Backbone atoms as SQL, in Angstrom:
CREATE TABLE atoms (id INTEGER PRIMARY KEY, chain TEXT, resi INTEGER, resn TEXT, atom TEXT, x REAL, y REAL, z REAL);
INSERT INTO atoms VALUES
  (1, 'A', 1, 'MET', 'N', -15.124, 94.535, -37.657),
  (2, 'A', 1, 'MET', 'CA', -14.407, 95.822, -37.688),
  (3, 'A', 1, 'MET', 'C', -15.117, 96.895, -38.487),
  (4, 'A', 2, 'ALA', 'N', -15.298, 98.207, -37.919),
  (5, 'A', 2, 'ALA', 'CA', -16.001, 99.104, -38.671),
  (6, 'A', 2, 'ALA', 'C', -15.098, 99.742, -39.661),
  (7, 'A', 3, 'LYS', 'N', -15.799, 100.293, -40.729),
  (8, 'A', 3, 'LYS', 'CA', -15.046, 100.924, -41.943),
  (9, 'A', 3, 'LYS', 'C', -14.726, 102.275, -41.470),
  (10, 'A', 4, 'VAL', 'N', -13.314, 102.587, -41.877),
  (11, 'A', 4, 'VAL', 'CA', -12.762, 103.828, -41.609),
  (12, 'A', 4, 'VAL', 'C', -12.376, 104.484, -42.964),
  (13, 'A', 5, 'CYS', 'N', -12.660, 105.853, -43.090),
  (14, 'A', 5, 'CYS', 'CA', -12.207, 106.263, -44.355),
  (15, 'A', 5, 'CYS', 'C', -10.784, 106.395, -44.487),
  (16, 'A', 6, 'LYS', 'N', -10.248, 106.484, -45.875),
  (17, 'A', 6, 'LYS', 'CA', -8.864, 106.424, -46.013),
  (18, 'A', 6, 'LYS', 'C', -7.948, 107.530, -45.345),
  (19, 'A', 7, 'SER', 'N', -8.356, 108.729, -45.332),
  (20, 'A', 7, 'SER', 'CA', -7.674, 109.735, -44.511),
  (21, 'A', 7, 'SER', 'C', -7.537, 109.482, -43.161),
  (22, 'A', 8, 'LYS', 'N', -8.595, 109.002, -42.396),
  (23, 'A', 8, 'LYS', 'CA', -8.613, 108.699, -41.087),
  (24, 'A', 8, 'LYS', 'C', -7.591, 107.496, -40.695),
  (25, 'A', 9, 'ARG', 'N', -7.666, 106.573, -41.652),
  (26, 'A', 9, 'ARG', 'CA', -6.878, 105.343, -41.460),
  (27, 'A', 9, 'ARG', 'C', -5.366, 105.815, -41.688),
  (28, 'A', 10, 'ARG', 'N', -5.036, 106.672, -42.435),
  (29, 'A', 10, 'ARG', 'CA', -3.671, 107.190, -42.689),
  (30, 'A', 10, 'ARG', 'C', -3.167, 107.841, -41.261),
  (31, 'A', 11, 'GLU', 'N', -4.050, 108.623, -40.783),
  (32, 'A', 11, 'GLU', 'CA', -3.773, 109.345, -39.535),
  (33, 'A', 11, 'GLU', 'C', -3.508, 108.296, -38.370),
  (34, 'A', 12, 'LEU', 'N', -4.391, 107.270, -38.414),
  (35, 'A', 12, 'LEU', 'CA', -4.150, 106.244, -37.217),
  (36, 'A', 12, 'LEU', 'C', -2.876, 105.569, -37.455),
  (37, 'A', 13, 'ILE', 'N', -2.382, 105.286, -38.692),
  (38, 'A', 13, 'ILE', 'CA', -1.211, 104.515, -38.888),
  (39, 'A', 13, 'ILE', 'C', 0.035, 105.518, -38.581),
  (40, 'A', 14, 'ARG', 'N', -0.062, 106.792, -38.933),
  (41, 'A', 14, 'ARG', 'CA', 0.973, 107.724, -38.656),
  (42, 'A', 14, 'ARG', 'C', 1.173, 107.840, -37.026),
  (43, 'A', 15, 'LYS', 'N', -0.012, 107.959, -36.360),
  (44, 'A', 15, 'LYS', 'CA', -0.021, 108.027, -34.859),
  (45, 'A', 15, 'LYS', 'C', 0.623, 106.718, -34.159),
  (46, 'A', 16, 'ARG', 'N', 0.418, 105.574, -34.942),
  (47, 'A', 16, 'ARG', 'CA', 0.985, 104.234, -34.476),
  (48, 'A', 16, 'ARG', 'C', 2.519, 104.429, -34.591),
  (49, 'A', 17, 'ARG', 'N', 2.995, 104.813, -35.791),
  (50, 'A', 17, 'ARG', 'CA', 4.335, 105.147, -36.029),
  (51, 'A', 17, 'ARG', 'C', 4.998, 106.131, -35.038),
  (52, 'A', 18, 'LYS', 'N', 4.299, 107.131, -34.836),
  (53, 'A', 18, 'LYS', 'CA', 4.684, 108.246, -33.954),
  (54, 'A', 18, 'LYS', 'C', 5.080, 107.547, -32.471),
  (55, 'A', 19, 'ARG', 'N', 4.109, 106.652, -31.946),
  (56, 'A', 19, 'ARG', 'CA', 4.229, 106.111, -30.760),
  (57, 'A', 19, 'ARG', 'C', 5.529, 105.256, -30.662),
  (58, 'A', 20, 'SER', 'N', 5.826, 104.667, -31.783),
  (59, 'A', 20, 'SER', 'CA', 6.847, 103.611, -31.674),
  (60, 'A', 20, 'SER', 'C', 8.260, 104.343, -31.789),
  (61, 'A', 21, 'ILE', 'N', 8.203, 105.575, -32.500),
  (62, 'A', 21, 'ILE', 'CA', 9.461, 106.247, -32.641),
  (63, 'A', 21, 'ILE', 'C', 9.707, 106.969, -31.267),
  (64, 'A', 22, 'ARG', 'N', 8.679, 107.631, -30.740),
  (65, 'A', 22, 'ARG', 'CA', 8.775, 108.379, -29.374),
  (66, 'A', 22, 'ARG', 'C', 9.422, 107.483, -28.220),
  (67, 'A', 23, 'LYS', 'N', 9.176, 106.243, -28.252),
  (68, 'A', 23, 'LYS', 'CA', 9.658, 105.349, -27.234),
  (69, 'A', 23, 'LYS', 'C', 11.123, 105.305, -27.264),
  (70, 'A', 24, 'LYS', 'N', 11.787, 105.545, -28.386),
  (71, 'A', 24, 'LYS', 'CA', 13.269, 105.451, -28.625),
  (72, 'A', 24, 'LYS', 'C', 13.851, 106.772, -28.530),
  (73, 'A', 25, 'ILE', 'N', 13.208, 107.949, -28.902),
  (74, 'A', 25, 'ILE', 'CA', 13.905, 109.233, -28.944),
  (75, 'A', 25, 'ILE', 'C', 13.481, 109.955, -27.681),
  (76, 'A', 26, 'PHE', 'N', 14.460, 110.611, -27.077),
  (77, 'A', 26, 'PHE', 'CA', 14.386, 111.411, -26.051),
  (78, 'A', 26, 'PHE', 'C', 15.428, 112.572, -26.018),
  (79, 'A', 27, 'GLY', 'N', 14.923, 113.918, -25.878),
  (80, 'A', 27, 'GLY', 'CA', 15.880, 114.763, -25.835),
  (81, 'A', 27, 'GLY', 'C', 16.325, 115.279, -24.611),
  (82, 'A', 28, 'THR', 'N', 17.702, 115.640, -24.469),
  (83, 'A', 28, 'THR', 'CA', 18.269, 116.076, -23.245),
  (84, 'A', 28, 'THR', 'C', 18.736, 117.490, -23.396),
  (85, 'A', 29, 'PRO', 'N', 19.175, 118.019, -22.521),
  (86, 'A', 29, 'PRO', 'CA', 19.728, 119.346, -22.605),
  (87, 'A', 29, 'PRO', 'C', 21.031, 119.363, -23.500),
  (88, 'A', 30, 'ASP', 'N', 21.833, 118.373, -23.489),
  (89, 'A', 30, 'ASP', 'CA', 23.107, 118.219, -24.290),
  (90, 'A', 30, 'ASP', 'C', 22.670, 118.015, -25.770),
  (91, 'A', 31, 'LYS', 'N', 21.654, 117.093, -25.872),
  (92, 'A', 31, 'LYS', 'CA', 21.190, 116.704, -27.370),
  (93, 'A', 31, 'LYS', 'C', 19.715, 116.842, -27.427),
  (94, 'A', 32, 'PRO', 'N', 19.134, 118.012, -27.603),
  (95, 'A', 32, 'PRO', 'CA', 17.645, 118.008, -27.614),
  (96, 'A', 32, 'PRO', 'C', 16.957, 117.355, -28.779),
  (97, 'A', 33, 'ARG', 'N', 15.680, 117.376, -28.743),
  (98, 'A', 33, 'ARG', 'CA', 14.970, 116.505, -29.852),
  (99, 'A', 33, 'ARG', 'C', 14.423, 117.598, -30.831),
  (100, 'A', 34, 'LEU', 'N', 14.660, 117.334, -32.137),
  (101, 'A', 34, 'LEU', 'CA', 14.141, 118.155, -33.213),
  (102, 'A', 34, 'LEU', 'C', 12.781, 117.475, -33.832),
  (103, 'A', 35, 'SER', 'N', 11.712, 118.085, -33.385),
  (104, 'A', 35, 'SER', 'CA', 10.266, 117.504, -33.790),
  (105, 'A', 35, 'SER', 'C', 9.752, 118.324, -34.763),
  (106, 'A', 36, 'ILE', 'N', 9.110, 117.560, -35.965),
  (107, 'A', 36, 'ILE', 'CA', 8.533, 118.165, -37.014),
  (108, 'A', 36, 'ILE', 'C', 7.078, 117.768, -37.080),
  (109, 'A', 37, 'TYR', 'N', 6.383, 118.750, -37.432),
  (110, 'A', 37, 'TYR', 'CA', 4.809, 118.566, -37.799),
  (111, 'A', 37, 'TYR', 'C', 4.569, 119.136, -39.081),
  (112, 'A', 38, 'ARG', 'N', 3.832, 118.347, -40.004),
  (113, 'A', 38, 'ARG', 'CA', 3.465, 118.736, -41.329),
  (114, 'A', 38, 'ARG', 'C', 2.018, 118.762, -41.455),
  (115, 'A', 39, 'SER', 'N', 1.315, 119.934, -41.925),
  (116, 'A', 39, 'SER', 'CA', 0.073, 119.920, -42.285),
  (117, 'A', 39, 'SER', 'C', -0.028, 120.053, -43.795),
  (118, 'A', 40, 'SER', 'N', -1.255, 120.228, -44.371),
  (119, 'A', 40, 'SER', 'CA', -1.395, 120.337, -45.720),
  (120, 'A', 40, 'SER', 'C', -0.773, 121.603, -46.253),
  (121, 'A', 41, 'GLN', 'N', -0.777, 122.675, -45.504),
  (122, 'A', 41, 'GLN', 'CA', -0.261, 123.945, -46.009),
  (123, 'A', 41, 'GLN', 'C', 1.055, 124.380, -45.454),
  (124, 'A', 42, 'HIS', 'N', 1.286, 123.825, -44.117),
  (125, 'A', 42, 'HIS', 'CA', 2.402, 124.572, -43.372),
  (126, 'A', 42, 'HIS', 'C', 3.293, 123.483, -42.784),
  (127, 'A', 43, 'ILE', 'N', 4.632, 123.849, -42.315),
  (128, 'A', 43, 'ILE', 'CA', 5.431, 122.848, -41.697),
  (129, 'A', 43, 'ILE', 'C', 5.895, 123.537, -40.358),
  (130, 'A', 44, 'TYR', 'N', 5.954, 122.766, -39.383),
  (131, 'A', 44, 'TYR', 'CA', 6.389, 123.394, -38.118),
  (132, 'A', 44, 'TYR', 'C', 7.547, 122.500, -37.546),
  (133, 'A', 45, 'ALA', 'N', 8.567, 123.137, -36.998),
  (134, 'A', 45, 'ALA', 'CA', 9.670, 122.456, -36.454),
  (135, 'A', 45, 'ALA', 'C', 10.026, 123.161, -34.986),
  (136, 'A', 46, 'GLN', 'N', 10.474, 122.288, -34.075),
  (137, 'A', 46, 'GLN', 'CA', 10.814, 122.796, -32.805),
  (138, 'A', 46, 'GLN', 'C', 11.856, 121.997, -32.083),
  (139, 'A', 47, 'ILE', 'N', 12.805, 122.599, -31.438),
  (140, 'A', 47, 'ILE', 'CA', 13.866, 121.833, -30.815),
  (141, 'A', 47, 'ILE', 'C', 13.445, 121.835, -29.334),
  (142, 'A', 48, 'ILE', 'N', 13.401, 120.563, -28.680),
  (143, 'A', 48, 'ILE', 'CA', 12.729, 120.471, -27.354),
  (144, 'A', 48, 'ILE', 'C', 13.510, 119.794, -26.486),
  (145, 'A', 49, 'ASP', 'N', 13.681, 120.315, -25.137),
  (146, 'A', 49, 'ASP', 'CA', 14.576, 119.532, -24.235),
  (147, 'A', 49, 'ASP', 'C', 13.528, 118.852, -23.296),
  (148, 'A', 50, 'ASP', 'N', 13.425, 117.725, -23.447),
  (149, 'A', 50, 'ASP', 'CA', 12.479, 116.753, -22.803),
  (150, 'A', 50, 'ASP', 'C', 12.642, 116.538, -21.260),
  (151, 'A', 51, 'VAL', 'N', 13.833, 116.856, -20.729),
  (152, 'A', 51, 'VAL', 'CA', 14.088, 116.746, -19.388),
  (153, 'A', 51, 'VAL', 'C', 13.309, 117.729, -18.706),
  (154, 'A', 52, 'ASN', 'N', 13.611, 119.051, -19.256),
  (155, 'A', 52, 'ASN', 'CA', 12.917, 120.291, -18.477),
  (156, 'A', 52, 'ASN', 'C', 11.703, 120.627, -19.050),
  (157, 'A', 53, 'GLY', 'N', 11.114, 119.858, -20.089),
  (158, 'A', 53, 'GLY', 'CA', 9.900, 120.140, -20.697),
  (159, 'A', 53, 'GLY', 'C', 9.888, 121.522, -21.398),
  (160, 'A', 54, 'HIS', 'N', 10.840, 122.091, -22.104),
  (161, 'A', 54, 'HIS', 'CA', 10.925, 123.399, -22.648),
  (162, 'A', 54, 'HIS', 'C', 11.183, 123.288, -24.155),
  (163, 'A', 55, 'SER', 'N', 10.660, 124.042, -24.869),
  (164, 'A', 55, 'SER', 'CA', 10.903, 124.308, -26.289),
  (165, 'A', 55, 'SER', 'C', 12.028, 125.355, -26.455),
  (166, 'A', 56, 'LEU', 'N', 13.219, 124.955, -26.881),
  (167, 'A', 56, 'LEU', 'CA', 14.340, 125.917, -26.873),
  (168, 'A', 56, 'LEU', 'C', 14.236, 126.856, -28.242),
  (169, 'A', 57, 'VAL', 'N', 13.883, 126.256, -29.369),
  (170, 'A', 57, 'VAL', 'CA', 13.943, 126.904, -30.627),
  (171, 'A', 57, 'VAL', 'C', 12.693, 126.451, -31.397),
  (172, 'A', 58, 'ALA', 'N', 12.008, 127.421, -32.179),
  (173, 'A', 58, 'ALA', 'CA', 10.855, 126.785, -32.838),
  (174, 'A', 58, 'ALA', 'C', 10.856, 127.779, -34.191),
  (175, 'A', 59, 'MET', 'N', 10.382, 127.168, -35.189),
  (176, 'A', 59, 'MET', 'CA', 10.346, 127.725, -36.579),
  (177, 'A', 59, 'MET', 'C', 9.074, 127.224, -37.349),
  (178, 'A', 60, 'SER', 'N', 8.393, 127.999, -38.138),
  (179, 'A', 60, 'SER', 'CA', 7.294, 127.571, -38.832),
  (180, 'A', 60, 'SER', 'C', 7.193, 128.407, -40.088),
  (181, 'A', 61, 'THR', 'N', 6.318, 127.962, -40.951),
  (182, 'A', 61, 'THR', 'CA', 5.992, 128.823, -42.203),
  (183, 'A', 61, 'THR', 'C', 4.877, 129.879, -41.739),
  (184, 'A', 62, 'ILE', 'N', 4.539, 129.896, -40.506),
  (185, 'A', 62, 'ILE', 'CA', 3.596, 130.987, -40.155),
  (186, 'A', 62, 'ILE', 'C', 4.130, 132.031, -39.273),
  (187, 'A', 63, 'MET', 'N', 5.487, 131.733, -39.015),
  (188, 'A', 63, 'MET', 'CA', 6.136, 132.924, -38.075),
  (189, 'A', 63, 'MET', 'C', 6.629, 134.107, -38.810),
  (190, 'A', 64, 'PRO', 'N', 6.521, 135.259, -38.140),
  (191, 'A', 64, 'PRO', 'CA', 6.979, 136.564, -38.832),
  (192, 'A', 64, 'PRO', 'C', 8.336, 136.488, -39.529),
  (193, 'A', 65, 'LEU', 'N', 9.378, 135.855, -38.693),
  (194, 'A', 65, 'LEU', 'CA', 10.757, 135.858, -39.268),
  (195, 'A', 65, 'LEU', 'C', 10.668, 135.084, -40.650),
  (196, 'A', 66, 'PHE', 'N', 9.939, 134.132, -40.699),
  (197, 'A', 66, 'PHE', 'CA', 9.847, 133.311, -41.886),
  (198, 'A', 66, 'PHE', 'C', 9.316, 134.175, -42.918),
  (199, 'A', 67, 'LYS', 'N', 8.145, 134.791, -42.699),
  (200, 'A', 67, 'LYS', 'CA', 7.475, 135.537, -43.671),
  (201, 'A', 67, 'LYS', 'C', 8.143, 136.681, -44.271),
  (202, 'A', 68, 'LYS', 'N', 9.247, 137.294, -43.476),
  (203, 'A', 68, 'LYS', 'CA', 10.058, 138.250, -44.014),
  (204, 'A', 68, 'LYS', 'C', 10.925, 137.775, -45.147),
  (205, 'A', 69, 'GLN', 'N', 11.337, 136.533, -45.124),
  (206, 'A', 69, 'GLN', 'CA', 12.215, 136.009, -46.153),
  (207, 'A', 69, 'GLN', 'C', 11.568, 135.176, -47.244),
  (208, 'A', 70, 'ALA', 'N', 10.283, 134.772, -47.062),
  (209, 'A', 70, 'ALA', 'CA', 9.712, 134.049, -47.917),
  (210, 'A', 70, 'ALA', 'C', 9.032, 134.895, -48.996),
  (211, 'A', 71, 'THR', 'N', 8.840, 134.296, -50.311),
  (212, 'A', 71, 'THR', 'CA', 8.090, 135.089, -51.242),
  (213, 'A', 71, 'THR', 'C', 6.885, 134.222, -51.544),
  (214, 'A', 72, 'ASP', 'N', 5.895, 134.859, -52.214),
  (215, 'A', 72, 'ASP', 'CA', 4.634, 134.249, -52.421),
  (216, 'A', 72, 'ASP', 'C', 4.657, 133.071, -53.519),
  (217, 'A', 73, 'LYS', 'N', 5.746, 133.156, -54.232),
  (218, 'A', 73, 'LYS', 'CA', 5.806, 132.205, -55.369),
  (219, 'A', 73, 'LYS', 'C', 6.541, 130.918, -54.904),
  (220, 'A', 74, 'MET', 'N', 6.932, 130.806, -53.667),
  (221, 'A', 74, 'MET', 'CA', 7.720, 129.585, -53.234),
  (222, 'A', 74, 'MET', 'C', 6.662, 128.467, -53.059),
  (223, 'A', 75, 'THR', 'N', 7.180, 127.333, -53.459),
  (224, 'A', 75, 'THR', 'CA', 6.548, 125.969, -53.423),
  (225, 'A', 75, 'THR', 'C', 6.675, 125.528, -51.893),
  (226, 'A', 76, 'LYS', 'N', 5.827, 124.513, -51.622),
  (227, 'A', 76, 'LYS', 'CA', 6.026, 123.992, -50.231),
  (228, 'A', 76, 'LYS', 'C', 7.245, 123.508, -49.867),
  (229, 'A', 77, 'MET', 'N', 7.893, 122.635, -50.927),
  (230, 'A', 77, 'MET', 'CA', 9.429, 122.130, -50.793),
  (231, 'A', 77, 'MET', 'C', 10.257, 123.441, -50.437),
  (232, 'A', 78, 'GLU', 'N', 10.156, 124.447, -51.259),
  (233, 'A', 78, 'GLU', 'CA', 11.114, 125.508, -50.884),
  (234, 'A', 78, 'GLU', 'C', 10.764, 126.100, -49.567),
  (235, 'A', 79, 'ARG', 'N', 9.579, 126.205, -49.185),
  (236, 'A', 79, 'ARG', 'CA', 9.362, 126.757, -47.788),
  (237, 'A', 79, 'ARG', 'C', 9.918, 125.858, -46.637),
  (238, 'A', 80, 'SER', 'N', 9.824, 124.562, -46.963),
  (239, 'A', 80, 'SER', 'CA', 10.394, 123.569, -45.898),
  (240, 'A', 80, 'SER', 'C', 11.910, 123.851, -45.715),
  (241, 'A', 81, 'LYS', 'N', 12.608, 124.020, -46.998),
  (242, 'A', 81, 'LYS', 'CA', 13.964, 124.180, -46.825),
  (243, 'A', 81, 'LYS', 'C', 14.293, 125.426, -46.240),
  (244, 'A', 82, 'LEU', 'N', 13.605, 126.480, -46.384),
  (245, 'A', 82, 'LEU', 'CA', 13.894, 127.731, -45.712),
  (246, 'A', 82, 'LEU', 'C', 13.656, 127.610, -44.239),
  (247, 'A', 83, 'VAL', 'N', 12.618, 127.015, -43.837),
  (248, 'A', 83, 'VAL', 'CA', 12.211, 126.544, -42.349),
  (249, 'A', 83, 'VAL', 'C', 13.533, 126.098, -41.779),
  (250, 'A', 84, 'GLY', 'N', 14.059, 124.875, -42.462),
  (251, 'A', 84, 'GLY', 'CA', 15.280, 124.111, -41.977),
  (252, 'A', 84, 'GLY', 'C', 16.371, 124.995, -41.765),
  (253, 'A', 85, 'LYS', 'N', 16.682, 125.899, -42.767),
  (254, 'A', 85, 'LYS', 'CA', 17.816, 126.915, -42.725),
  (255, 'A', 85, 'LYS', 'C', 17.714, 127.851, -41.575),
  (256, 'A', 86, 'LEU', 'N', 16.487, 128.460, -41.292),
  (257, 'A', 86, 'LEU', 'CA', 16.143, 129.398, -40.241),
  (258, 'A', 86, 'LEU', 'C', 16.332, 128.684, -38.887),
  (259, 'A', 87, 'LEU', 'N', 15.750, 127.450, -38.840),
  (260, 'A', 87, 'LEU', 'CA', 15.922, 126.729, -37.565),
  (261, 'A', 87, 'LEU', 'C', 17.431, 126.563, -37.262),
  (262, 'A', 88, 'ALA', 'N', 18.117, 126.164, -38.136),
  (263, 'A', 88, 'ALA', 'CA', 19.464, 125.831, -37.817),
  (264, 'A', 88, 'ALA', 'C', 20.284, 127.110, -37.467),
  (265, 'A', 89, 'GLU', 'N', 19.877, 128.245, -38.155),
  (266, 'A', 89, 'GLU', 'CA', 20.518, 129.355, -37.689),
  (267, 'A', 89, 'GLU', 'C', 20.232, 130.069, -36.215),
  (268, 'A', 90, 'GLN', 'N', 18.920, 129.826, -35.919),
  (269, 'A', 90, 'GLN', 'CA', 18.541, 130.155, -34.595),
  (270, 'A', 90, 'GLN', 'C', 19.103, 129.255, -33.676),
  (271, 'A', 91, 'SER', 'N', 19.265, 127.844, -33.926),
  (272, 'A', 91, 'SER', 'CA', 19.858, 127.030, -32.889),
  (273, 'A', 91, 'SER', 'C', 21.392, 127.138, -32.896),
  (274, 'A', 92, 'LYS', 'N', 21.971, 127.678, -33.907),
  (275, 'A', 92, 'LYS', 'CA', 23.403, 127.955, -33.687),
  (276, 'A', 92, 'LYS', 'C', 23.558, 129.228, -32.706),
  (277, 'A', 93, 'ALA', 'N', 22.636, 130.180, -32.852),
  (278, 'A', 93, 'ALA', 'CA', 22.767, 131.329, -31.961),
  (279, 'A', 93, 'ALA', 'C', 22.512, 130.973, -30.586),
  (280, 'A', 94, 'LYS', 'N', 21.839, 129.793, -30.307),
  (281, 'A', 94, 'LYS', 'CA', 21.657, 129.453, -28.808),
  (282, 'A', 94, 'LYS', 'C', 22.605, 128.197, -28.553),
  (283, 'A', 95, 'ASN', 'N', 23.694, 128.099, -29.335),
  (284, 'A', 95, 'ASN', 'CA', 24.706, 127.148, -29.117),
  (285, 'A', 95, 'ASN', 'C', 24.051, 125.695, -29.115),
  (286, 'A', 96, 'ILE', 'N', 23.262, 125.372, -29.974),
  (287, 'A', 96, 'ILE', 'CA', 22.801, 123.974, -30.123),
  (288, 'A', 96, 'ILE', 'C', 23.299, 123.427, -31.479),
  (289, 'A', 97, 'SER', 'N', 24.058, 122.459, -31.432),
  (290, 'A', 97, 'SER', 'CA', 24.639, 121.908, -32.599),
  (291, 'A', 97, 'SER', 'C', 24.226, 120.395, -32.945),
  (292, 'A', 98, 'LYS', 'N', 23.854, 119.722, -31.917),
  (293, 'A', 98, 'LYS', 'CA', 23.630, 118.449, -32.089),
  (294, 'A', 98, 'LYS', 'C', 22.200, 118.101, -31.567),
  (295, 'A', 99, 'VAL', 'N', 21.349, 117.396, -32.480),
  (296, 'A', 99, 'VAL', 'CA', 19.911, 117.190, -31.992),
  (297, 'A', 99, 'VAL', 'C', 19.543, 115.596, -32.263),
  (298, 'A', 100, 'CYS', 'N', 18.422, 115.108, -31.763),
  (299, 'A', 100, 'CYS', 'CA', 17.761, 113.857, -32.202),
  (300, 'A', 100, 'CYS', 'C', 16.648, 114.204, -33.039),
  (301, 'A', 101, 'PHE', 'N', 16.588, 113.505, -34.136),
  (302, 'A', 101, 'PHE', 'CA', 15.577, 113.962, -35.285),
  (303, 'A', 101, 'PHE', 'C', 14.292, 113.110, -34.911),
  (304, 'A', 102, 'ASP', 'N', 13.189, 113.618, -34.534),
  (305, 'A', 102, 'ASP', 'CA', 11.861, 113.123, -34.494),
  (306, 'A', 102, 'ASP', 'C', 11.037, 113.536, -35.513),
  (307, 'A', 103, 'ARG', 'N', 10.799, 112.610, -36.503),
  (308, 'A', 103, 'ARG', 'CA', 10.048, 112.854, -37.644),
  (309, 'A', 103, 'ARG', 'C', 8.485, 112.733, -37.396),
  (310, 'A', 104, 'ASN', 'N', 8.116, 112.374, -36.151),
  (311, 'A', 104, 'ASN', 'CA', 6.779, 112.610, -35.575),
  (312, 'A', 104, 'ASN', 'C', 5.839, 111.591, -36.341),
  (313, 'A', 105, 'GLY', 'N', 6.247, 110.516, -36.890),
  (314, 'A', 105, 'GLY', 'CA', 5.433, 109.583, -37.452),
  (315, 'A', 105, 'GLY', 'C', 5.165, 109.809, -39.040),
  (316, 'A', 106, 'PHE', 'N', 5.875, 110.793, -39.541),
  (317, 'A', 106, 'PHE', 'CA', 5.714, 111.234, -40.933),
  (318, 'A', 106, 'PHE', 'C', 6.923, 110.407, -41.640),
  (319, 'A', 107, 'LEU', 'N', 6.643, 110.084, -42.920),
  (320, 'A', 107, 'LEU', 'CA', 7.697, 109.364, -43.570),
  (321, 'A', 107, 'LEU', 'C', 8.783, 110.307, -43.985),
  (322, 'A', 108, 'TYR', 'N', 9.958, 109.775, -43.986),
  (323, 'A', 108, 'TYR', 'CA', 11.217, 110.605, -44.143),
  (324, 'A', 108, 'TYR', 'C', 11.292, 110.840, -45.808),
  (325, 'A', 109, 'HIS', 'N', 10.484, 111.688, -46.275),
  (326, 'A', 109, 'HIS', 'CA', 10.320, 111.900, -47.616),
  (327, 'A', 109, 'HIS', 'C', 9.682, 113.239, -47.962),
  (328, 'A', 110, 'GLY', 'N', 9.869, 113.837, -49.039),
  (329, 'A', 110, 'GLY', 'CA', 9.226, 115.083, -49.399),
  (330, 'A', 110, 'GLY', 'C', 9.576, 116.272, -48.509),
  (331, 'A', 111, 'ARG', 'N', 8.776, 116.931, -47.976),
  (332, 'A', 111, 'ARG', 'CA', 8.959, 118.239, -47.266),
  (333, 'A', 111, 'ARG', 'C', 9.632, 117.817, -45.928),
  (334, 'A', 112, 'VAL', 'N', 9.498, 116.725, -45.318),
  (335, 'A', 112, 'VAL', 'CA', 10.149, 116.476, -43.959),
  (336, 'A', 112, 'VAL', 'C', 11.646, 116.287, -44.360),
  (337, 'A', 113, 'LYS', 'N', 11.926, 115.488, -45.384),
  (338, 'A', 113, 'LYS', 'CA', 13.269, 115.263, -45.821),
  (339, 'A', 113, 'LYS', 'C', 13.961, 116.747, -46.339),
  (340, 'A', 114, 'ALA', 'N', 13.201, 117.472, -47.000),
  (341, 'A', 114, 'ALA', 'CA', 13.770, 118.870, -47.385),
  (342, 'A', 114, 'ALA', 'C', 14.171, 119.560, -46.206),
  (343, 'A', 115, 'LEU', 'N', 13.382, 119.635, -45.232),
  (344, 'A', 115, 'LEU', 'CA', 13.533, 120.326, -44.011),
  (345, 'A', 115, 'LEU', 'C', 14.982, 119.834, -43.233),
  (346, 'A', 116, 'ALA', 'N', 14.934, 118.425, -43.221),
  (347, 'A', 116, 'ALA', 'CA', 15.931, 117.961, -42.316),
  (348, 'A', 116, 'ALA', 'C', 17.268, 117.993, -43.140),
  (349, 'A', 117, 'ASP', 'N', 17.367, 117.978, -44.541),
  (350, 'A', 117, 'ASP', 'CA', 18.572, 118.142, -45.194),
  (351, 'A', 117, 'ASP', 'C', 18.940, 119.536, -45.189),
  (352, 'A', 118, 'SER', 'N', 18.087, 120.552, -45.231),
  (353, 'A', 118, 'SER', 'CA', 18.552, 121.746, -45.115),
  (354, 'A', 118, 'SER', 'C', 19.058, 122.166, -43.792),
  (355, 'A', 119, 'ALA', 'N', 18.440, 121.637, -42.730),
  (356, 'A', 119, 'ALA', 'CA', 18.975, 121.921, -41.383),
  (357, 'A', 119, 'ALA', 'C', 20.276, 121.315, -41.184),
  (358, 'A', 120, 'ARG', 'N', 20.630, 120.068, -41.877),
  (359, 'A', 120, 'ARG', 'CA', 22.109, 119.493, -41.808),
  (360, 'A', 120, 'ARG', 'C', 22.972, 120.446, -42.541),
  (361, 'A', 121, 'GLU', 'N', 22.522, 121.016, -43.851),
  (362, 'A', 121, 'GLU', 'CA', 23.541, 121.744, -44.635),
  (363, 'A', 121, 'GLU', 'C', 23.885, 123.004, -43.786),
  (364, 'A', 122, 'ASN', 'N', 22.908, 123.449, -42.969),
  (365, 'A', 122, 'ASN', 'CA', 23.298, 124.845, -42.314),
  (366, 'A', 122, 'ASN', 'C', 23.843, 124.641, -40.847),
  (367, 'A', 123, 'GLY', 'N', 24.257, 123.448, -40.541),
  (368, 'A', 123, 'GLY', 'CA', 25.014, 123.136, -39.401),
  (369, 'A', 123, 'GLY', 'C', 24.551, 122.333, -38.241),
  (370, 'A', 124, 'LEU', 'N', 23.338, 121.864, -38.267),
  (371, 'A', 124, 'LEU', 'CA', 22.783, 120.936, -37.307),
  (372, 'A', 124, 'LEU', 'C', 23.202, 119.542, -37.545),
  (373, 'A', 125, 'GLN', 'N', 23.541, 118.783, -36.522),
  (374, 'A', 125, 'GLN', 'CA', 23.981, 117.487, -36.662),
  (375, 'A', 125, 'GLN', 'C', 23.093, 116.481, -36.098),
  (376, 'A', 126, 'PHE', 'N', 22.622, 115.537, -36.872),
  (377, 'A', 126, 'PHE', 'CA', 21.776, 114.478, -36.526),
  (378, 'A', 126, 'PHE', 'C', 21.699, 113.372, -37.449);
């Protein structure tokens, strides 16, 4: 077996977890899927209807709506909480209250947990 660097190995393990999670989670129009992606600097979240293949609501740390409310001194955890809050507010405006949570292979810890908890506090149910 060829040697793989540590960061590449972590990514392969995450992708394996992602595949096993996605086998079980599927978004419908009644209960869409909340998918999260975390990079080293940013976090992205979107609510997806898998039946029709449409993204219903999206929010990330690079969107203009987020940048209006964020400050330069915010930590990545605080930014994740704000993304969760804004995502929940946008989903309420589109009458989405229940979602299936897809952590996309990331561990439910740190920024992923902060975003999920913030979305729950602001009205999303999962």
